C-alpha angles and dihedrals in degrees: 000000000000089000091051091052092051091050091049092051090047091054090049092051092047090047093052091047092051091048092051091049092050091048092050091050091048090052091052090050092054092054093048110086130191122249093256091059096048100096098145127090107213095199106042091178086080090063111095101160134032121192121196126181138165135196092260093069098259112146128187125183117185115192128188113236108181107294092345135073123220125208118220091340089288117073137041111249122244104256096221092051091052092046091054092048093050091049089053095047090052102042107031112126138176109264098188145331110257122237115272091242090059097049100082093055092045091052091048090050092049090049095050105030104018125125114228114224125194125177123198135188128225092277092053094253114144112246099184141350128194145142127250115209139172130314137257120261092261090048091231097108134050128209116240135169129186117240107263094017129115100205120081120205139198109238136185145165109261093220097040129077109211143043121301101208089097089066091063094069121180099189115102094218090050088067101037118108108250094204112131090186126007107161129150107243093233091056096055114105098177144348123202123192114193124189103191092196096040103043097166090061094053118105147170129223115203131186111239100172143328104336089340121124138176125209120209138164115278092219121054089222092065113094115243115248114253098198121089119270116258108258115254095357097111091047091050090047092055090055091064091071095065092085122013107153130187122228096228146335117264097188096140097038107137092220094055097104094044091050092050090055091061126088106262124236090228141003118202121191123187122193123189131211087248092062098256117140130194128179133193129189123201133206121181110240109162130041135189130196115251111210092195095058095028089228142095121267132193115264102173141011136206105234131195121194130196093249078068109253132147110211147163116243133184130235091222089062101038100031093091092060095049092085127143131236094256091055091077095057138066115260116257114264112271096029 
């Protein structure tokens, strides 16, 4: 009987060991995915070019240039748009395999409305290629299929609720950086702000030394202020130009030419210590009523930059740089 008990215990131990081994192997199998499910690029630093195309003839090529990305060899890429794309390229995973009955329609949709995606490394070798299609009814999943595969999948970002097709944009202006000015304060040599219809308020800020600036009238006919400059105001003003972003591009706006023919409200010119110069002109376009002042105030401007770009900008963003010459100086005694 003792021998029978030992044999029984031995069978139990062996059985448990076999079960654990089978379970471990099954777990490994579930983490191993086939090539046509492997959409993500774990190390996105190896990606140096992204090509996007749709069936309507839109083509986007994003190329890495040092720390910056360039769109179609012409424009700097909007940093947040590139960040969202890189997060998607790195973390996209298959959510589930669609039902067989749904596959034919998904494949037709991918063929007619899909966005082709190709990723290349620094040497120009293609890393991955796949198609991004439509979205599920609840808009939480996105259809994708690897180039050369026959099986479509529904993918998603584990930490993101919503479809990811919108991150694979094929419009050039969707990728363009909307920064009107984005200069490091230490690289700014001078800033001039001209008000063509208010000449006495126009001014120029010039760098005189390390964190040292002088403010003077823009027009020689404007008298120089006799009161001392307000301490730290010019330095704080320069900081504003590190990030001044437009709301949107208005490239195809039908009033563009007529607006450009008008005298602008303001003309701002920024020159850097490296010799670069950028200018922006502003025309008020939208007004809102201010109950506190019982008057209308500017809400938005049409803005043209020297790139050239025609854009829409907001007063809440650019208001702090529309100062006047007197702002930088103490008020005369008695006022």
